[in-house]
PDB file of C-alpha atoms in Angstrom:
ATOM      1  CA  MET A   1       0.155  -1.905   4.371  1.00 43.00           C
ATOM      2  CA  SER A   2      -2.955  -1.858   2.976  1.00 44.00           C
ATOM      3  CA  GLY A   3      -5.626  -4.356   0.680  1.00 52.00           C
ATOM      4  CA  SER A   4      -6.083  -7.510   1.135  1.00 49.00           C
ATOM      5  CA  VAL A   5      -3.984 -10.794   0.256  1.00 49.00           C
ATOM      6  CA  THR A   6      -6.012 -13.745  -1.025  1.00 49.00           C
ATOM      7  CA  ALA A   7      -4.361 -17.795  -0.305  1.00 52.00           C
ATOM      8  CA  GLY A   8      -6.302 -20.729  -1.072  1.00 54.00           C
ATOM      9  CA  THR A   9     -10.399 -20.443  -0.085  1.00 62.00           C
ATOM     10  CA  TRP A  10     -10.219 -17.730   1.768  1.00 59.00           C
ATOM     11  CA  GLU A  11      -9.015 -13.506   1.686  1.00 68.00           C
ATOM     12  CA  TYR A  12      -6.761 -11.681   4.596  1.00 62.00           C
ATOM     13  CA  ASP A  13      -7.786  -7.531   4.686  1.00 66.00           C
ATOM     14  CA  ARG A  14      -4.829  -6.121   6.173  1.00 66.00           C
ATOM     15  CA  GLN A  15      -6.375  -3.038   6.750  1.00 64.00           C
ATOM     16  CA  ASN A  16      -9.324  -4.084   8.358  1.00 64.00           C
ATOM     17  CA  CYS A  17      -7.318  -7.281   9.821  1.00 63.00           C
ATOM     18  CA  THR A  18     -10.058  -9.907   8.917  1.00 68.00           C
ATOM     19  CA  VAL A  19     -10.173 -12.879   6.995  1.00 65.00           C
ATOM     20  CA  ALA A  20     -13.652 -13.221   4.420  1.00 68.00           C
ATOM     21  CA  PHE A  21     -14.175 -16.882   3.504  1.00 63.00           C
ATOM     22  CA  PRO A  22     -16.143 -18.103   0.544  1.00 63.00           C
ATOM     23  CA  ASP A  23     -19.174 -18.349   2.414  1.00 63.00           C
ATOM     24  CA  GLY A  24     -19.703 -15.524   3.817  1.00 61.00           C
ATOM     25  CA  LEU A  25     -17.875 -16.208   7.044  1.00 62.00           C
ATOM     26  CA  ARG A  26     -15.873 -13.666   8.159  1.00 61.00           C
ATOM     27  CA  ALA A  27     -12.871 -14.152  10.825  1.00 59.00           C
ATOM     28  CA  LEU A  28     -11.097 -11.047  12.986  1.00 55.00           C
ATOM     29  CA  VAL A  29      -6.771 -11.467  12.978  1.00 53.00           C
ATOM     30  CA  VAL A  30      -6.471 -10.900  16.642  1.00 49.00           C
ATOM     31  CA  ALA A  31      -2.623 -11.850  17.023  1.00 49.00           C
ATOM     32  CA  VAL A  32       0.201 -11.645  15.310  1.00 50.00           C
ATOM     33  CA  ASN A  33       3.035 -13.270  15.898  1.00 49.00           C
ATOM     34  CA  ILE A  34       6.027 -10.812  14.114  1.00 51.00           C
ATOM     35  CA  PHE A  35       9.139 -13.523  14.532  1.00 53.00           C
ATOM     36  CA  ASN A  36       7.349 -16.757  12.417  1.00 54.00           C
ATOM     37  CA  ALA A  37       4.439 -14.586  10.861  1.00 54.00           C
ATOM     38  CA  SER A  38       1.896 -16.864  12.157  1.00 56.00           C
ATOM     39  CA  ARG A  39      -1.677 -15.551  13.250  1.00 57.00           C
ATOM     40  CA  LEU A  40      -4.418 -16.401  15.354  1.00 54.00           C
ATOM     41  CA  ILE A  41      -7.458 -16.436  13.860  1.00 55.00           C
ATOM     42  CA  VAL A  42     -10.498 -15.961  15.368  1.00 55.00           C
ATOM     43  CA  PRO A  43     -14.369 -16.884  14.115  1.00 54.00           C
ATOM     44  CA  LEU A  44     -16.739 -14.026  14.752  1.00 52.00           C
ATOM     45  CA  PRO A  45     -20.569 -15.616  15.212  1.00 53.00           C
ATOM     46  CA  ILE A  46     -21.885 -13.557  12.130  1.00 51.00           C
ATOM     47  CA  LYS A  47     -22.352 -14.087   8.481  1.00 52.00           C
ATOM     48  CA  MET A  48     -21.859 -11.321   6.464  1.00 52.00           C
ATOM     49  CA  SER A  49     -24.452 -10.752   3.902  1.00 52.00           C
ATOM     50  CA  LYS A  50     -24.526  -8.488   0.716  1.00 50.00           C
ATOM     51  CA  ALA A  51     -26.584  -5.788   2.748  1.00 48.00           C
ATOM     52  CA  THR A  52     -24.923  -5.926   5.920  1.00 47.00           C
ATOM     53  CA  SER A  53     -21.288  -5.696   3.988  1.00 43.00           C
ATOM     54  CA  GLY A  54     -22.729  -2.250   1.898  1.00 40.00           C
ATOM     55  CA  LYS A  55     -24.638   0.345   3.002  1.00 45.00           C
ATOM     56  CA  ALA A  56     -26.618   0.110   6.087  1.00 50.00           C
ATOM     57  CA  ALA A  57     -31.135   0.634   5.732  1.00 54.00           C
ATOM     58  CA  ALA A  58     -31.873   3.572   6.945  1.00 59.00           C
ATOM     59  CA  ALA A  59     -33.329   3.510  10.542  1.00 71.00           C
ATOM     60  CA  LYS A  60     -36.750   5.466  11.147  1.00 87.00           C
ATOM     61  CA  HIS A  61     -37.237   6.597  14.588  1.00 90.00           C
ATOM     62  CA  LYS A  62     -41.346   7.539  15.859  1.00 94.00           C
ATOM     63  CA  PHE A  63     -41.285   9.547  18.829  1.00 95.00           C
ATOM     64  CA  VAL A  64     -44.475  10.873  20.222  1.00 95.00           C
ATOM     65  CA  ILE A  65     -44.761  13.944  23.208  1.00 96.00           C
ATOM     66  CA  ASP A  66     -48.403  13.822  24.679  1.00 95.00           C
ATOM     67  CA  TYR A  67     -48.923  17.238  25.412  1.00 94.00           C
ATOM     68  CA  SER A  68     -52.848  16.722  26.304  1.00 93.00           C
ATOM     69  CA  ARG A  69     -53.567  17.256  29.808  1.00 92.00           C
ATOM     70  CA  PRO A  70     -51.898  20.775  29.588  1.00 92.00           C
ATOM     71  CA  ALA A  71     -53.380  21.749  26.534  1.00 92.00           C
ATOM     72  CA  ASN A  72     -56.606  20.720  28.085  1.00 91.00           C
ATOM     73  CA  ASP A  73     -56.155  23.610  30.808  1.00 90.00           C
ATOM     74  CA  GLY A  74     -54.990  26.057  28.133  1.00 89.00           C
ATOM     75  CA  VAL A  75     -51.400  26.517  29.829  1.00 92.00           C
ATOM     76  CA  PHE A  76     -49.608  24.759  26.993  1.00 91.00           C
ATOM     77  CA  ASP A  77     -49.923  26.248  23.492  1.00 91.00           C
ATOM     78  CA  GLY A  78     -48.810  22.953  20.959  1.00 91.00           C
ATOM     79  CA  ALA A  79     -48.031  25.084  18.163  1.00 92.00           C
ATOM     80  CA  ALA A  80     -45.009  27.490  19.637  1.00 94.00           C
ATOM     81  CA  PHE A  81     -44.021  24.038  21.154  1.00 94.00           C
ATOM     82  CA  GLU A  82     -44.085  22.613  17.228  1.00 94.00           C
ATOM     83  CA  LYS A  83     -41.939  25.754  16.424  1.00 94.00           C
ATOM     84  CA  PHE A  84     -39.748  25.608  19.330  1.00 94.00           C
ATOM     85  CA  LEU A  85     -38.553  21.657  18.341  1.00 93.00           C
ATOM     86  CA  HIS A  86     -38.543  23.048  14.911  1.00 93.00           C
ATOM     87  CA  ASP A  87     -35.869  25.762  15.186  1.00 93.00           C
ATOM     88  CA  ARG A  88     -33.989  23.443  17.867  1.00 92.00           C
ATOM     89  CA  ILE A  89     -33.241  20.162  16.649  1.00 93.00           C
ATOM     90  CA  LYS A  90     -30.275  19.630  15.454  1.00 91.00           C
ATOM     91  CA  VAL A  91     -29.610  17.424  12.529  1.00 90.00           C
ATOM     92  CA  ASP A  92     -24.974  17.471  11.659  1.00 87.00           C
ATOM     93  CA  GLY A  93     -24.977  20.246  14.460  1.00 88.00           C
ATOM     94  CA  LYS A  94     -27.227  22.847  12.623  1.00 89.00           C
ATOM     95  CA  THR A  95     -30.050  24.486  14.272  1.00 87.00           C
ATOM     96  CA  GLY A  96     -33.008  24.882  11.837  1.00 82.00           C
ATOM     97  CA  GLN A  97     -31.808  22.853   8.666  1.00 86.00           C
ATOM     98  CA  LEU A  98     -34.031  19.268   9.482  1.00 87.00           C
ATOM     99  CA  GLY A  99     -34.471  18.588   5.467  1.00 86.00           C
ATOM    100  CA  GLU A 100     -35.773  15.162   4.783  1.00 89.00           C
ATOM    101  CA  ASN A 101     -34.437  14.050   7.991  1.00 90.00           C
ATOM    102  CA  VAL A 102     -36.094  14.607  10.671  1.00 93.00           C
ATOM    103  CA  LYS A 103     -39.888  14.938  10.164  1.00 93.00           C
ATOM    104  CA  ILE A 104     -42.117  16.799  13.431  1.00 94.00           C
ATOM    105  CA  HIS A 105     -46.037  16.736  13.169  1.00 94.00           C
ATOM    106  CA  ARG A 106     -48.487  18.222  15.460  1.00 93.00           C
ATOM    107  CA  ASP A 107     -52.123  16.329  15.675  1.00 92.00           C
ATOM    108  CA  GLY A 108     -54.230  18.936  16.889  1.00 85.00           C
ATOM    109  CA  ASP A 109     -54.074  20.072  21.181  1.00 86.00           C
ATOM    110  CA  ILE A 110     -53.342  16.247  21.640  1.00 92.00           C
ATOM    111  CA  LYS A 111     -49.458  15.438  20.893  1.00 94.00           C
ATOM    112  CA  ILE A 112     -46.407  16.371  18.545  1.00 96.00           C
ATOM    113  CA  THR A 113     -44.934  13.789  16.289  1.00 95.00           C
ATOM    114  CA  VAL A 114     -41.090  13.969  15.875  1.00 94.00           C
ATOM    115  CA  THR A 115     -40.088  10.736  12.871  1.00 94.00           C
ATOM    116  CA  SER A 116     -36.279  10.572  11.780  1.00 93.00           C
ATOM    117  CA  SER A 117     -34.680   8.526   9.477  1.00 93.00           C
ATOM    118  CA  ILE A 118     -30.620   9.936  10.898  1.00 91.00           C
ATOM    119  CA  PRO A 119     -29.860   8.533  14.946  1.00 90.00           C
ATOM    120  CA  LEU A 120     -31.909  10.298  17.310  1.00 89.00           C
ATOM    121  CA  SER A 121     -32.329  10.285  20.612  1.00 91.00           C
ATOM    122  CA  LYS A 122     -35.630  10.397  22.734  1.00 93.00           C
ATOM    123  CA  ARG A 123     -34.040  11.648  25.592  1.00 95.00           C
ATOM    124  CA  TYR A 124     -32.325  14.995  23.365  1.00 94.00           C
ATOM    125  CA  LEU A 125     -36.575  15.356  22.844  1.00 94.00           C
ATOM    126  CA  LYS A 126     -37.066  15.310  27.009  1.00 95.00           C
ATOM    127  CA  TYR A 127     -33.778  17.760  26.884  1.00 96.00           C
ATOM    128  CA  LEU A 128     -35.818  19.975  24.660  1.00 95.00           C
ATOM    129  CA  THR A 129     -39.343  19.527  25.887  1.00 95.00           C
ATOM    130  CA  LYS A 130     -37.685  20.619  29.405  1.00 95.00           C
ATOM    131  CA  LYS A 131     -35.986  24.008  27.657  1.00 96.00           C
ATOM    132  CA  PHE A 132     -39.120  24.598  26.046  1.00 95.00           C
ATOM    133  CA  LEU A 133     -41.177  24.490  29.785  1.00 94.00           C
ATOM    134  CA  LYS A 134     -38.246  26.671  31.528  1.00 95.00           C
ATOM    135  CA  LYS A 135     -38.402  28.756  29.221  1.00 95.00           C
ATOM    136  CA  ASN A 136     -42.575  29.294  29.207  1.00 93.00           C
ATOM    137  CA  SER A 137     -41.456  29.382  33.076  1.00 92.00           C
ATOM    138  CA  LEU A 138     -44.237  25.993  33.616  1.00 92.00           C
ATOM    139  CA  ARG A 139     -41.009  23.876  34.865  1.00 92.00           C
ATOM    140  CA  ASP A 140     -42.466  24.060  38.398  1.00 91.00           C
ATOM    141  CA  TRP A 141     -45.988  23.026  37.461  1.00 92.00           C
ATOM    142  CA  ILE A 142     -45.377  20.195  34.591  1.00 93.00           C
ATOM    143  CA  ARG A 143     -42.598  17.040  34.559  1.00 93.00           C
ATOM    144  CA  VAL A 144     -41.957  14.940  31.569  1.00 95.00           C
ATOM    145  CA  VAL A 145     -42.847  11.163  31.905  1.00 94.00           C
ATOM    146  CA  ALA A 146     -41.863   8.234  29.833  1.00 94.00           C
ATOM    147  CA  SER A 147     -45.470   6.430  29.349  1.00 93.00           C
ATOM    148  CA  SER A 148     -43.963   4.059  27.101  1.00 93.00           C
ATOM    149  CA  LYS A 149     -40.598   3.267  24.984  1.00 94.00           C
ATOM    150  CA  ASP A 150     -41.506   5.657  22.096  1.00 93.00           C
ATOM    151  CA  VAL A 151     -43.571   8.256  24.004  1.00 95.00           C
ATOM    152  CA  TYR A 152     -43.125  11.105  26.604  1.00 96.00           C
ATOM    153  CA  GLN A 153     -46.111  12.792  28.886  1.00 95.00           C
ATOM    154  CA  LEU A 154     -46.548  16.104  29.713  1.00 94.00           C
ATOM    155  CA  ARG A 155     -48.210  15.626  33.251  1.00 93.00           C
ATOM    156  CA  PHE A 156     -48.855  18.776  36.342  1.00 92.00           C
ATOM    157  CA  TYR A 157     -46.697  17.325  39.615  1.00 89.00           C
ATOM    158  CA  ASN A 158     -49.164  16.245  41.671  1.00 83.00           C
ATOM    159  CA  ILE A 159     -49.764  18.806  44.253  1.00 73.00           C
ATOM    160  CA  GLN A 160     -53.096  17.945  45.570  1.00 73.00           C
ATOM    161  CA  ALA A 161     -52.299  14.930  47.251  1.00 64.00           C
ATOM    162  CA  ALA A 162     -48.994  16.996  49.589  1.00 59.00           C
ATOM    163  CA  ASP A 163     -51.971  19.638  49.849  1.00 62.00           C
ATOM    164  CA  GLU A 164     -54.065  16.913  51.991  1.00 66.00           C
ATOM    165  CA  GLU A 165     -50.934  15.772  54.025  1.00 67.00           C
ATOM    166  CA  GLU A 166     -50.348  19.124  55.364  1.00 67.00           C
ATOM    167  CA  GLU A 167     -54.169  19.712  56.349  1.00 69.00           C
ATOM    168  CA  GLU A 168     -54.065  15.845  58.304  1.00 69.00           C
ATOM    169  CA  GLU A 169     -51.394  17.209  60.731  1.00 65.00           C
TER     170      GLU A 169
END
């Protein structure tokens, strides 16, 4: 049974178990009593607009990976990291096929900006960054730290503080 039933001023959609009212409000049918065909209707707290009921707008995600500290010391290659990201980021389960969905832009030897029109997690970029560091034997000296909501920084481990503690003892 699919389709919808119209009764008076509201419309019942059997497939989605919802009731649509003329003013745009929707209600969810929670329980159906089979014996006497009574329904319990719970109104949803949101008003469905034409934009939300149709095609959702593409959300833009912009992430920045700041590698200026290791690059200033000459141990990190930004061009190789950009190529690594381009080859390894998966879009629809396929690597290397970013198309128009994901853009990777390198700003000199300071940072890489990854802009995506599809869902892309910041954690995935951290995973790929750590994988690149491990591949280049830098994982023992450089760590990936979130400095703000959409920014990762590559920093050296603070080894000097540990050396000073050993000298004091």
